[in-house]
Short mmCIF file of C-alpha atoms in Angstrom, two decimals:
data_model
loop_
_atom_site.label_atom_id
_atom_site.label_comp_id
_atom_site.label_asym_id
_atom_site.label_seq_id
_atom_site.Cartn_x
_atom_site.Cartn_y
_atom_site.Cartn_z
CA MET O 1 69.99 73.94 159.54
CA SER O 2 69.04 70.77 161.40
CA ALA O 3 71.19 68.57 163.61
CA ALA O 4 71.36 66.12 160.70
CA HIS O 5 72.93 68.82 158.49
CA ASP O 6 75.48 69.64 161.20
CA SER O 7 76.31 65.96 161.65
CA ALA O 8 76.79 65.47 157.89
CA ARG O 9 79.13 68.45 157.69
CA GLU O 10 81.10 67.18 160.67
CA ARG O 11 81.43 63.69 159.19
CA LEU O 12 82.53 65.04 155.81
CA SER O 13 85.07 67.35 157.43
CA GLN O 14 86.42 64.44 159.47
CA LEU O 15 86.73 62.26 156.37
CA LEU O 16 88.58 64.92 154.39
CA THR O 17 90.90 65.67 157.32
CA GLU O 18 91.75 62.10 158.27
CA HIS O 19 91.58 60.51 154.80
CA PRO O 20 92.34 63.23 152.22
CA HIS O 21 92.95 60.60 149.52
CA ASP O 22 89.18 59.94 149.59
CA ALA O 23 88.32 63.54 148.68
CA ARG O 24 87.70 62.84 144.98
CA PHE O 25 85.70 59.73 145.83
CA ALA O 26 83.50 61.65 148.30
CA ALA O 27 83.02 64.51 145.83
CA ALA O 28 81.88 62.10 143.09
CA ILE O 29 79.39 60.42 145.44
CA LEU O 30 77.96 63.78 146.47
CA GLN O 31 77.73 64.84 142.83
CA ASP O 32 75.70 61.71 142.02
CA LEU O 33 73.34 62.39 144.92
CA HIS O 34 73.00 66.03 143.91
CA GLU O 35 72.15 65.14 140.30
CA GLU O 36 69.55 62.65 141.49
CA GLN O 37 67.79 65.15 143.73
CA THR O 38 67.96 67.92 141.14
CA ALA O 39 66.28 65.70 138.53
CA PHE O 40 63.56 64.16 140.69
CA SER O 41 62.62 66.90 143.16
CA PRO O 42 60.29 68.79 140.76
CA TYR O 43 58.22 65.60 140.35
CA ARG O 44 58.00 64.59 144.00
CA GLY O 45 54.22 64.25 143.94
CA THR O 46 54.11 61.95 140.89
CA SER O 47 54.27 58.15 141.17
CA LYS O 48 57.24 56.61 139.39
CA VAL O 49 57.99 53.06 138.26
CA ALA O 50 61.50 51.76 137.63
CA ILE O 51 61.76 49.40 134.67
CA PHE O 52 64.83 47.17 134.57
CA GLY O 53 65.89 44.81 131.78
CA SER O 54 68.48 43.80 129.24
CA ALA O 55 70.41 46.38 127.24
CA ARG O 56 70.89 43.68 124.60
CA ALA O 57 67.24 43.00 123.81
CA GLU O 58 66.56 43.42 120.09
CA THR O 59 64.34 46.34 119.10
CA GLU O 60 61.83 44.02 117.42
CA SER O 61 61.83 41.39 120.17
CA PRO O 62 58.61 40.47 122.04
CA GLU O 63 60.27 41.64 125.27
CA ALA O 64 60.99 45.10 123.85
CA ALA O 65 57.45 45.36 122.48
CA MET O 66 56.02 44.49 125.89
CA ALA O 67 58.35 46.98 127.61
CA ALA O 68 57.18 49.74 125.26
CA GLU O 69 53.53 48.92 125.93
CA THR O 70 54.22 48.79 129.66
CA GLY O 71 55.68 52.30 129.51
CA ARG O 72 52.62 53.54 127.60
CA CYS O 73 50.20 51.92 130.05
CA PHE O 74 51.91 53.44 133.08
CA VAL O 75 51.80 56.93 131.58
CA ARG O 76 48.08 56.48 130.83
CA ALA O 77 47.65 55.56 134.50
CA GLY O 78 49.31 58.82 135.57
CA TRP O 79 52.77 57.44 136.33
CA MET O 80 56.24 58.40 135.14
CA VAL O 81 58.80 55.81 134.02
CA THR O 82 62.45 55.54 135.07
CA THR O 83 65.02 53.39 133.25
CA GLY O 84 68.78 53.08 133.11
CA GLY O 85 68.92 55.20 129.98
CA GLY O 86 70.41 52.51 127.78
CA PRO O 87 69.28 50.51 124.73
CA GLY O 88 67.18 47.36 124.64
CA ILE O 89 64.44 47.12 127.25
CA MET O 90 65.37 50.52 128.66
CA ALA O 91 65.01 52.33 125.34
CA ALA O 92 61.77 50.49 124.57
CA ALA O 93 60.17 51.46 127.90
CA THR O 94 61.30 55.06 127.42
CA GLN O 95 59.91 55.14 123.89
CA GLY O 96 56.58 53.82 125.13
CA ALA O 97 56.37 56.37 127.92
CA GLY O 98 57.75 59.28 125.89
CA THR O 99 60.74 61.25 127.15
CA ASP O 100 58.45 63.94 128.59
CA GLN O 101 57.17 61.36 131.09
CA ALA O 102 60.42 59.48 131.65
CA PHE O 103 63.66 59.66 133.59
CA ALA O 104 67.00 58.03 132.86
CA ILE O 105 69.61 57.16 135.48
CA ASP O 106 72.56 56.20 133.35
CA ILE O 107 76.09 55.16 134.24
CA ASN O 108 79.28 56.63 132.85
CA LEU O 109 80.49 53.74 130.68
CA PRO O 110 82.18 53.76 127.26
CA PHE O 111 79.35 51.66 125.77
CA GLU O 112 75.62 50.96 125.89
CA TYR O 113 74.32 54.20 127.35
CA ASP O 114 72.91 57.57 126.26
CA THR O 115 70.87 55.90 123.51
CA ALA O 116 67.37 56.03 124.97
CA GLY O 117 66.27 59.00 122.88
CA PHE O 118 66.38 61.81 125.45
CA PRO O 119 67.19 65.21 123.95
CA PRO O 120 70.56 66.75 124.90
CA GLY O 121 70.43 68.53 128.23
CA ASP O 122 67.18 66.93 129.40
CA PRO O 123 67.11 67.66 133.18
CA LYS O 124 65.46 64.28 133.80
CA VAL O 125 68.62 62.43 132.80
CA VAL O 126 70.92 61.62 135.72
CA HIS O 127 74.55 60.74 134.98
CA SER O 128 75.95 58.41 137.65
CA GLU O 129 79.61 57.77 138.31
CA PHE O 130 79.00 54.70 140.47
CA PHE O 131 76.72 51.69 140.20
CA PHE O 132 75.86 51.85 143.90
CA THR O 133 74.70 55.48 143.78
CA ARG O 134 72.77 54.66 140.61
CA LYS O 135 70.93 51.82 142.33
CA LEU O 136 70.35 54.00 145.39
CA ALA O 137 68.68 56.58 143.15
CA PHE O 138 66.41 53.91 141.64
CA PHE O 139 65.42 52.57 145.05
CA ARG O 140 64.85 55.99 146.63
CA GLN O 141 62.92 57.51 143.74
CA SER O 142 60.65 54.63 142.68
CA ASP O 143 57.22 53.62 143.94
CA ALA O 144 57.23 50.31 142.04
CA PHE O 145 59.62 48.07 140.13
CA VAL O 146 59.12 46.09 136.93
CA VAL O 147 61.89 43.69 135.91
CA PHE O 148 62.19 42.27 132.41
CA PRO O 149 64.63 39.50 131.43
CA GLY O 150 68.21 40.66 131.56
CA GLY O 151 71.80 39.84 132.37
CA LEU O 152 74.14 40.43 135.29
CA GLY O 153 73.17 44.08 135.70
CA THR O 154 69.47 43.27 135.82
CA MET O 155 70.06 40.45 138.30
CA ASP O 156 72.22 42.76 140.42
CA GLU O 157 69.40 45.30 140.57
CA LEU O 158 66.75 42.69 141.36
CA PHE O 159 68.70 40.81 144.02
CA GLU O 160 69.80 43.98 145.80
CA LEU O 161 66.23 45.27 145.74
CA LEU O 162 64.94 42.02 147.27
CA THR O 163 67.74 42.04 149.85
CA LEU O 164 66.82 45.56 150.92
CA MET O 165 63.13 44.69 151.18
CA GLN O 166 63.85 41.44 153.00
CA THR O 167 65.85 43.34 155.62
CA GLY O 168 63.60 46.40 155.83
CA ARG O 169 66.26 48.74 154.49
CA THR O 170 64.07 50.21 151.76
CA ARG O 171 60.37 50.94 151.66
CA MET O 172 58.01 48.17 150.64
CA ALA O 173 56.85 48.42 147.03
CA PRO O 174 55.41 46.14 144.35
CA VAL O 175 57.94 44.14 142.33
CA VAL O 176 56.67 42.60 139.08
CA LEU O 177 58.68 40.14 136.99
CA ALA O 178 57.56 40.72 133.40
CA GLU O 179 57.95 38.80 130.15
CA PRO O 180 55.68 37.92 127.22
CA ALA O 181 53.49 34.83 127.41
CA GLY O 182 55.41 31.69 126.55
CA GLY O 183 58.71 32.99 127.90
CA ARG O 184 60.70 30.76 130.25
CA TYR O 185 63.08 33.30 131.78
CA TRP O 186 61.22 33.90 135.04
CA ALA O 187 60.06 30.30 135.32
CA ALA O 188 63.73 29.25 135.26
CA TRP O 189 64.61 31.98 137.75
CA LEU O 190 61.85 30.85 140.11
CA ASP O 191 63.08 27.26 139.77
CA PHE O 192 66.51 28.47 140.91
CA ILE O 193 64.98 30.37 143.83
CA ASP O 194 62.95 27.29 144.80
CA ARG O 195 66.15 25.28 144.82
CA LEU O 196 67.81 27.82 147.11
CA ALA O 197 64.81 27.61 149.43
CA ALA O 198 64.79 23.80 149.37
CA GLU O 199 68.43 23.81 150.46
CA SER O 200 67.66 26.40 153.20
CA TYR O 201 69.79 29.16 151.70
CA ILE O 202 66.79 31.49 151.64
CA SER O 203 63.26 31.50 153.01
CA ARG O 204 60.53 30.54 150.57
CA ASP O 205 58.41 33.26 152.24
CA ASP O 206 60.56 35.87 150.51
CA LEU O 207 58.88 34.99 147.21
CA ALA O 208 55.99 37.07 148.56
CA PHE O 209 57.88 40.15 147.37
CA VAL O 210 57.51 39.28 143.66
CA GLU O 211 54.67 38.66 141.22
CA VAL O 212 54.82 37.54 137.59
CA ALA O 213 52.98 39.14 134.65
CA HIS O 214 52.88 38.29 130.95
CA ASP O 215 51.28 41.44 129.50
CA ALA O 216 51.47 45.17 130.11
CA THR O 217 47.91 45.51 131.40
CA THR O 218 48.54 42.93 134.11
CA VAL O 219 51.83 44.60 135.06
CA VAL O 220 50.08 47.91 135.72
CA ALA O 221 47.17 46.21 137.50
CA LEU O 222 49.52 44.39 139.88
CA VAL O 223 51.39 47.60 140.66
CA THR O 224 48.34 49.78 141.23
CA SER O 225 46.57 47.10 143.29
CA PHE O 226 49.32 47.50 145.89
CA TRP O 227 47.55 50.72 146.94
CA SER O 228 43.96 49.64 146.26
CA ASN O 229 43.29 49.67 150.03
CA LEU O 230 46.66 50.39 151.65
CA ARG O 231 47.46 54.04 152.27
CA SER O 232 50.64 53.78 154.34
CA PHE O 233 52.39 51.61 156.85
CA ARG O 234 54.95 52.07 159.59
CA VAL O 235 56.64 50.08 162.32
CA VAL O 236 55.84 51.19 165.86
CA ASP O 237 57.70 49.32 168.61
CA ASP O 238 56.78 45.64 168.20
CA HIS O 239 53.92 46.16 165.73
CA ALA O 240 53.52 47.01 162.06
CA VAL O 241 50.66 49.48 161.58
CA PHE O 242 48.87 49.68 158.23
CA SER O 243 46.55 52.58 157.39
CA VAL O 244 43.77 51.39 155.10
CA GLU O 245 40.69 52.83 153.43
CA ARG O 246 38.30 50.00 154.23
CA VAL O 247 37.89 46.99 156.52
CA PRO O 248 35.63 43.92 156.27
CA PRO O 249 31.94 44.79 156.86
CA ALA O 250 31.77 42.79 160.09
CA VAL O 251 34.72 44.72 161.49
CA ALA O 252 33.28 48.06 160.35
CA HIS O 253 30.02 47.24 162.15
CA ARG O 254 31.88 46.42 165.36
CA LEU O 255 33.93 49.61 165.09
CA ASP O 256 30.72 51.62 164.68
CA ALA O 257 29.31 49.95 167.77
CA ARG O 258 32.38 51.02 169.70
CA ALA O 259 32.48 54.55 168.33
CA SER O 260 32.75 56.06 171.79
CA ALA O 261 35.31 53.53 173.00
CA THR O 262 39.04 53.39 172.43
CA SER O 263 39.48 49.62 172.33
CA ALA O 264 40.41 47.97 169.06
CA VAL O 265 38.68 45.08 167.32
CA PRO O 266 40.67 41.83 166.98
CA TYR O 267 40.61 40.17 163.56
CA GLU O 268 42.13 36.88 162.45
CA LEU O 269 44.00 37.22 159.16
CA GLN O 270 44.06 34.30 156.72
CA MET O 271 47.73 33.62 157.48
CA GLY O 272 46.87 32.93 161.11
CA VAL O 273 48.01 36.27 162.53
CA THR O 274 45.65 38.19 164.81
CA ALA O 275 45.42 41.83 163.81
CA SER O 276 44.11 44.67 165.93
CA ILE O 277 41.90 47.12 164.02
CA GLU O 278 40.89 50.56 165.25
CA ALA O 279 39.50 53.80 163.91
CA ALA O 280 41.73 56.68 164.98
CA SER O 281 41.16 60.38 164.46
CA SER O 282 43.73 61.91 162.13
CA PRO O 283 44.50 65.65 162.04
CA THR O 284 45.74 65.22 158.45
CA GLN O 285 42.36 63.99 157.20
CA PRO O 286 39.94 66.68 155.94
CA GLY O 287 36.62 67.14 157.67
CA GLY O 288 37.64 65.30 160.81
CA GLN O 289 37.73 61.91 159.09
CA THR O 290 39.15 58.95 160.92
CA THR O 291 41.97 56.68 159.81
CA LEU O 292 41.50 52.93 159.89
CA ASN O 293 44.62 51.32 161.32
CA VAL O 294 45.44 47.62 161.24
CA ALA O 295 48.22 46.57 163.64
CA VAL O 296 49.95 43.18 163.53
CA PRO O 297 52.72 41.87 165.78
CA PHE O 298 56.11 42.31 164.13
CA ASP O 299 59.50 41.14 165.38
CA GLY O 300 61.50 43.35 163.00
CA ARG O 301 62.69 40.38 160.97
CA GLN O 302 59.91 38.84 158.86
CA TRP O 303 59.41 41.60 156.31
CA SER O 304 57.96 39.12 153.83
CA LEU O 305 55.12 38.59 156.32
CA LEU O 306 54.24 42.28 155.99
CA ARG O 307 54.14 41.93 152.21
CA ARG O 308 51.64 39.07 152.60
CA VAL O 309 49.59 41.20 155.00
CA ILE O 310 49.44 43.99 152.39
CA THR O 311 48.13 41.52 149.81
CA GLU O 312 45.37 40.40 152.17
CA LEU O 313 44.43 43.95 153.19
CA ASN O 314 44.09 44.95 149.54
CA ALA O 315 41.67 42.06 148.99
CA TRP O 316 39.22 43.48 151.56
#
C-alpha cells in the first residue's frame, strides 16, 4: 500500500476516535465513493459526457426531444452518457443513449428518481446518499458536460462546476449550454452573468468556460472539438504546458530547422500571450515520435485564460 493509503487510514482512525458521532456520516460518504468507483471503473477507457437538466421537463417537450437526440449522437460518436437518473431531461438523454451506454448517479430522495428506465440491479446505476458526493462523482467521471434548462439542482451543478474550473480544482473540460432554437433560457442566464460581470462580482473572462448550442449535432461537435488538437495539459511551476498534435506551418518549419537544438520557438497567440513551442521526445509515444508542447506563462489564477488558449490551439 502507498503512503496515501496509510495516510487515509490514519485520518479515518483519528476521526472515528476523536469524533465517534461522525462514524455513520463517514461510512455513508465512503459507501458513495465505493459505489461510484465500482460502477465506473470497468469503463475507464471510454469517454463520458454528463447531461444535466430539469426533472420536470415534459416528455414531449422540445428540450426533452433535443436531450434524447443528444444522447443518441454521443453514443454514435463512441461516448457514454451519464445523467442523474431521474425523469425529464435525464430520462430523455438516457432513452436516447440506451441504458447499455448510460450511467445514472441518482440521489436517495422520496420523489423524482429511479425512473430513467434502467433495469433493476444495473451496475451502472449509482445510488448517492449526499448531493456533494453525487456531484463529485459527476465531476470526477465526466470528460464533458452538457447542461439543459433546469431548476435549482441544475443551477447548483452548473455553478459548482464553473467554480471548480475557475479555481483549477477540477480538470478542464468542455461545458455546453444546450436548448432548442428559439429558447430564451440561456440568453436570460447569460444576461444575468453579464450583469454580475458589469457590477464586478465576477470576471467576464470566465464566460470562456461555456458555449451555447441549439441542436444535438452542434453539442457533440463543440465537445469533440475540445480535443481536435489538444492531447493533454498540465501546470509546471509558473507555466501551463499543452501537448498538441499540430502547430502552425511556420512554427513547424522553424522546429524542423532546429531539430538538433533544444531551444523552443516563441509564438504570439491571438490573445497577446507569447507561447513557447518545442518538440520534445516522449517515451510514451510509439516509434520514437516527438510530442509538441506549447507552454504559456501562468500565475495559477487565470484558469479562464487557459480555456481560451485551448480554443486557439484547436483552431490550428
